[in-house]
CSV table of C-alpha atoms in Angstrom, one decimal:
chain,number,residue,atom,x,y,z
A,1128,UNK,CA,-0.6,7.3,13.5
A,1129,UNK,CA,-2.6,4.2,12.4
A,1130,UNK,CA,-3.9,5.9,9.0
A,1131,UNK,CA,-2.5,4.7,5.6
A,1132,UNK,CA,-0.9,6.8,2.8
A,1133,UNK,CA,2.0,9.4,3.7
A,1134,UNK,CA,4.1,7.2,5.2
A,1135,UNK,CA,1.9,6.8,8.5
A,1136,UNK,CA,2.5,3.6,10.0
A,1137,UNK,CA,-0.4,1.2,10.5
A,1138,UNK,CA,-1.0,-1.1,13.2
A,1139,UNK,CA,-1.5,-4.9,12.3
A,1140,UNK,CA,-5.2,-4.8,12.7
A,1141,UNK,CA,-5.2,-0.7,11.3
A,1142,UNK,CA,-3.6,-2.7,7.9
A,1143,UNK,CA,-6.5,-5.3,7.8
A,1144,UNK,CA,-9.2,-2.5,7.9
A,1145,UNK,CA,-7.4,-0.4,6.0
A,1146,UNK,CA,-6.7,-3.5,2.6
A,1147,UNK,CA,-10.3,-5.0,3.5
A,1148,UNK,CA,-12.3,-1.7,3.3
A,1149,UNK,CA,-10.3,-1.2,0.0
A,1150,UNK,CA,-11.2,-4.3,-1.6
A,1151,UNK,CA,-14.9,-3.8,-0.3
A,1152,UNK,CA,-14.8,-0.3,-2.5
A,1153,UNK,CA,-13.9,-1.9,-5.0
A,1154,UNK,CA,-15.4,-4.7,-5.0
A,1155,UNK,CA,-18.9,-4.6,-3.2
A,1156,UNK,CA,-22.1,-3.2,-4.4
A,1157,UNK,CA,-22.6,0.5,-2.3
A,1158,UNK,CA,-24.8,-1.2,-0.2
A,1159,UNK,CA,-22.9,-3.8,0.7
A,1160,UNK,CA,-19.9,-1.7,1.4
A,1161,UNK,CA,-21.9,0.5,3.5
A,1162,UNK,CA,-23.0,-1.9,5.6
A,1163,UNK,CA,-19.5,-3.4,6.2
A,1164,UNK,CA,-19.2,0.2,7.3
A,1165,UNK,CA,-21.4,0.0,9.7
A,1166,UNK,CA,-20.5,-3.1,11.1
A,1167,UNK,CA,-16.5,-2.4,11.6
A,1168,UNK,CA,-17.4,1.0,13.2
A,1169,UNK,CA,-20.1,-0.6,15.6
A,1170,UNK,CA,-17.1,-3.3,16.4
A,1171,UNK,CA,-14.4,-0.1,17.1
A,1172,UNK,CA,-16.6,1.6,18.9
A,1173,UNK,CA,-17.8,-1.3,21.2
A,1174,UNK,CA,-14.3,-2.7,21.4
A,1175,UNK,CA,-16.0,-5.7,20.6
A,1176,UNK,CA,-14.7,-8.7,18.2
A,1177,UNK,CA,-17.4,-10.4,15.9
A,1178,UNK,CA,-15.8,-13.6,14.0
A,1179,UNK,CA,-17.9,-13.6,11.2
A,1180,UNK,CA,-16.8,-9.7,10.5
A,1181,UNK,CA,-13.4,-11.0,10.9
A,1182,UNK,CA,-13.3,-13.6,8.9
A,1183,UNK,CA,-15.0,-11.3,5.8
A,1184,UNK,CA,-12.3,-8.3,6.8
A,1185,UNK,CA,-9.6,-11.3,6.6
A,1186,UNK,CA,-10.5,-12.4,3.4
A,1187,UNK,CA,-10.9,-9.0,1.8
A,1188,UNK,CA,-7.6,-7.8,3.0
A,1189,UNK,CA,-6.5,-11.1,1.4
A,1190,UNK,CA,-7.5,-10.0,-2.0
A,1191,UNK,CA,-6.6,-6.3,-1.7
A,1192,UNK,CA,-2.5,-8.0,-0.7
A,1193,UNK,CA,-2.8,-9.6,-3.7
A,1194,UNK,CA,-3.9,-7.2,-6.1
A,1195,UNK,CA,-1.8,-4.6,-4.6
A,1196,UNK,CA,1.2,-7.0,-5.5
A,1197,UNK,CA,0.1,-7.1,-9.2
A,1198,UNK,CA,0.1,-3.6,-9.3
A,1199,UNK,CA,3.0,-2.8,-7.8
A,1200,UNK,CA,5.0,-5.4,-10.1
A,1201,UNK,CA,3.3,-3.9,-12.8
A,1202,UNK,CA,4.5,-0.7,-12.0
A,1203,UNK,CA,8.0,-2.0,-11.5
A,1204,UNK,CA,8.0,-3.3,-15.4
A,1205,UNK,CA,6.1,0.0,-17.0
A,1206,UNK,CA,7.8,2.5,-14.8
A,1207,UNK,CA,11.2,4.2,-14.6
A,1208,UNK,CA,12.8,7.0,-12.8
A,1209,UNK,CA,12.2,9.7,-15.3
A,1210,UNK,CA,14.7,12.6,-13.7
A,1211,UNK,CA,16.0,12.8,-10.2
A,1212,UNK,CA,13.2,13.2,-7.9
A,1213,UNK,CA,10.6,11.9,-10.1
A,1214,UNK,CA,9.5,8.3,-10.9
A,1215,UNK,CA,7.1,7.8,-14.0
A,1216,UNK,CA,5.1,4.7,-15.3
A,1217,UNK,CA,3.7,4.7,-18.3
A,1218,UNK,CA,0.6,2.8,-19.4
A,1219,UNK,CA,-1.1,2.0,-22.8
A,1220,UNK,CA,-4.4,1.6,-21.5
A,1221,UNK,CA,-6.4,3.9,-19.3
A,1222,UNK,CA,-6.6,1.9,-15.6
A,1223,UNK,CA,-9.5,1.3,-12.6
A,1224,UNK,CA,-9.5,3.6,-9.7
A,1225,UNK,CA,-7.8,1.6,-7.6
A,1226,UNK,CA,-5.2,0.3,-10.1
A,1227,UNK,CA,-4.7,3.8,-10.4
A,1228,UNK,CA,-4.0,4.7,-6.8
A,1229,UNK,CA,-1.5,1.6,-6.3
A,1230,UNK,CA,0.4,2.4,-9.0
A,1231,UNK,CA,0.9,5.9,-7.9
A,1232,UNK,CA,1.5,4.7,-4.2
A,1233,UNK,CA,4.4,2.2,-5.8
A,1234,UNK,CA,5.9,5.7,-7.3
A,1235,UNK,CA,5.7,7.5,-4.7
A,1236,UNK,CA,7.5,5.3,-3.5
A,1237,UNK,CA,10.5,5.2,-5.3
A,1238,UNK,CA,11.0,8.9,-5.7
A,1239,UNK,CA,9.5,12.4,-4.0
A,1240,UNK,CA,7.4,12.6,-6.7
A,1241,UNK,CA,5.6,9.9,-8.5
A,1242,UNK,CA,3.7,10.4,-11.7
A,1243,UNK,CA,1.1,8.2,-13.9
A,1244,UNK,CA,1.1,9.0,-17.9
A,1245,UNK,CA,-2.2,7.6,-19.1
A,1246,UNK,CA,-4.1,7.8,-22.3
A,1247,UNK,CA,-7.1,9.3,-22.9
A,1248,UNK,CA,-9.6,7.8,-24.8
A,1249,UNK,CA,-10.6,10.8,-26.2
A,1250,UNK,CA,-7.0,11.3,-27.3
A,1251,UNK,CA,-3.8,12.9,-25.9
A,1252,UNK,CA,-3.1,12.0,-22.1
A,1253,UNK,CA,-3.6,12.4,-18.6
A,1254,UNK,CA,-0.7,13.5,-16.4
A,1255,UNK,CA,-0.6,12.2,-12.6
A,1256,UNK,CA,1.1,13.5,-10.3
A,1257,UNK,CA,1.5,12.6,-6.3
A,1258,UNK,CA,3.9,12.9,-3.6
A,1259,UNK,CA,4.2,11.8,0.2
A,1260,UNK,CA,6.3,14.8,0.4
A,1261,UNK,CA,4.2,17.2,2.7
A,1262,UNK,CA,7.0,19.6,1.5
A,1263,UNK,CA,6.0,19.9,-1.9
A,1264,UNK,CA,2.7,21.6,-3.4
A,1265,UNK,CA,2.1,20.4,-6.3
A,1266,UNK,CA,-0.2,23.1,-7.0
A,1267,UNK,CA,3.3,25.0,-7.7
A,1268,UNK,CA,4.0,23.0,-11.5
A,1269,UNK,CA,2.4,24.5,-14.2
A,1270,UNK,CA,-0.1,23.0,-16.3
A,1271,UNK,CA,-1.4,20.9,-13.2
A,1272,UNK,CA,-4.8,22.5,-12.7
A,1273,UNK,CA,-6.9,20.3,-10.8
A,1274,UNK,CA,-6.6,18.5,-7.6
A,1275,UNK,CA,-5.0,19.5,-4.4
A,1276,UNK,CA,-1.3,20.2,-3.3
A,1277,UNK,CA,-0.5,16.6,-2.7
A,1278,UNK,CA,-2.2,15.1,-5.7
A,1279,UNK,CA,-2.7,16.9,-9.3
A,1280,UNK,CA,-3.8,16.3,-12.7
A,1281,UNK,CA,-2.8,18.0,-16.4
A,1282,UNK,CA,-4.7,17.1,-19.2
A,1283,UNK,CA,-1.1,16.1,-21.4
A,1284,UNK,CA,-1.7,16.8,-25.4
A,1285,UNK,CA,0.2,14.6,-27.4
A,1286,UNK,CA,2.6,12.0,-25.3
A,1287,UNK,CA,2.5,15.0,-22.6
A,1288,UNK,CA,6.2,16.3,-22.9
A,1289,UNK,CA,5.1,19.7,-22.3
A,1290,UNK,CA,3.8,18.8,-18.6
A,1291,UNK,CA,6.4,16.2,-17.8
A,1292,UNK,CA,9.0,18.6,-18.7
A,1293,UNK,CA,7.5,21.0,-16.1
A,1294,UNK,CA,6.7,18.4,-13.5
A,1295,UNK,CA,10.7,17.0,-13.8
A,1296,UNK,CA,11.9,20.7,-13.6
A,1297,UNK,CA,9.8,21.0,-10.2
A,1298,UNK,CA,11.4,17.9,-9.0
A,1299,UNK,CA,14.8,18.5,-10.1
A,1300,UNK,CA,14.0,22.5,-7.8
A,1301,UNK,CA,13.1,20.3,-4.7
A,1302,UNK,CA,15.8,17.9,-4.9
A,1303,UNK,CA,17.8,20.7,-4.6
């Protein structure tokens, strides 16, 4: 399957389009991203190569590598495995979007379940959870209200012990 996340393999070019249109998200004005849209579809569905679109998805996917790297050995210095089945990494500051989603992706990773512990400005923390596990339902740990089975969200108070107690219970349960 040439899609990424949930440990679907990507073909070579499926990888470029994939890191590229990432960095263009985060990176390009909507506009601009929407047009680079546009342009890779028209090139898909045409079956047709355009050097100047891949020289820009080159260089995008470029930058994405990179800051994918960062992340992931930031995640390897903040994060630990927090209880069998469960891989945590804490941060002091809140993170960007896509910060956010490598760091999960490097926990996921390492365990079935892969969890974020981030502060909220407005105090307390934000619990993270994810898992490539199809398995799993996430949905099933209490105190995760929002989200969907594969990805959910607690609103921690204090240093969230509450909800990574519960969260490390549900891991421990499907580890078996």
């Amino acid at each position: 399957m040439d899609s990424p996340g949930r440990k679907h393999a990507l073909s070579d070019k499926g990888a470029l389009i994939a890191f590229a249109l990432d960095e263009a998200s985060a990176t390009y004005k909507q506009s601009r991203e929407l047009a680079l849209l546009t342009r890779v579809t028209r090139a898909i569905g045409a079956g047709e190569s355009d050097l100047a679109l891949d020289e820009e998805l080159d260089g995008l996917a470029k930058a994405a590598r990179a800051a994918e790297q960062q992340t992931r050995a930031r995640a390897a210095q903040c994060g630990a495995l927090f209880s069998p089945g469960l891989f945590l990494v804490r941060l002091d500051q809140k993170p960007d979007n896509r910060t956010r989603r490598n760091l999960l992706m490097f926990a996921e990773d390492q365990a079935a379940i892969g969890a974020l512990l981030e502060p909220d400005p407005q105090g307390g923390h934000w619990l993270i959870a994810a898992t490539f596990d199809e398995r799993l339902d996430l949905a099933d740990v209490e105190g995760f209200e929002g989200g969907r089975s594969d990805y959910r969200f607690a609103r921690a108070h204090g240093a969230g012990e509450t909800e990574l107690a519960a969260l490390a219970a549900y891991a421990r349960r499907a580890a078996g």
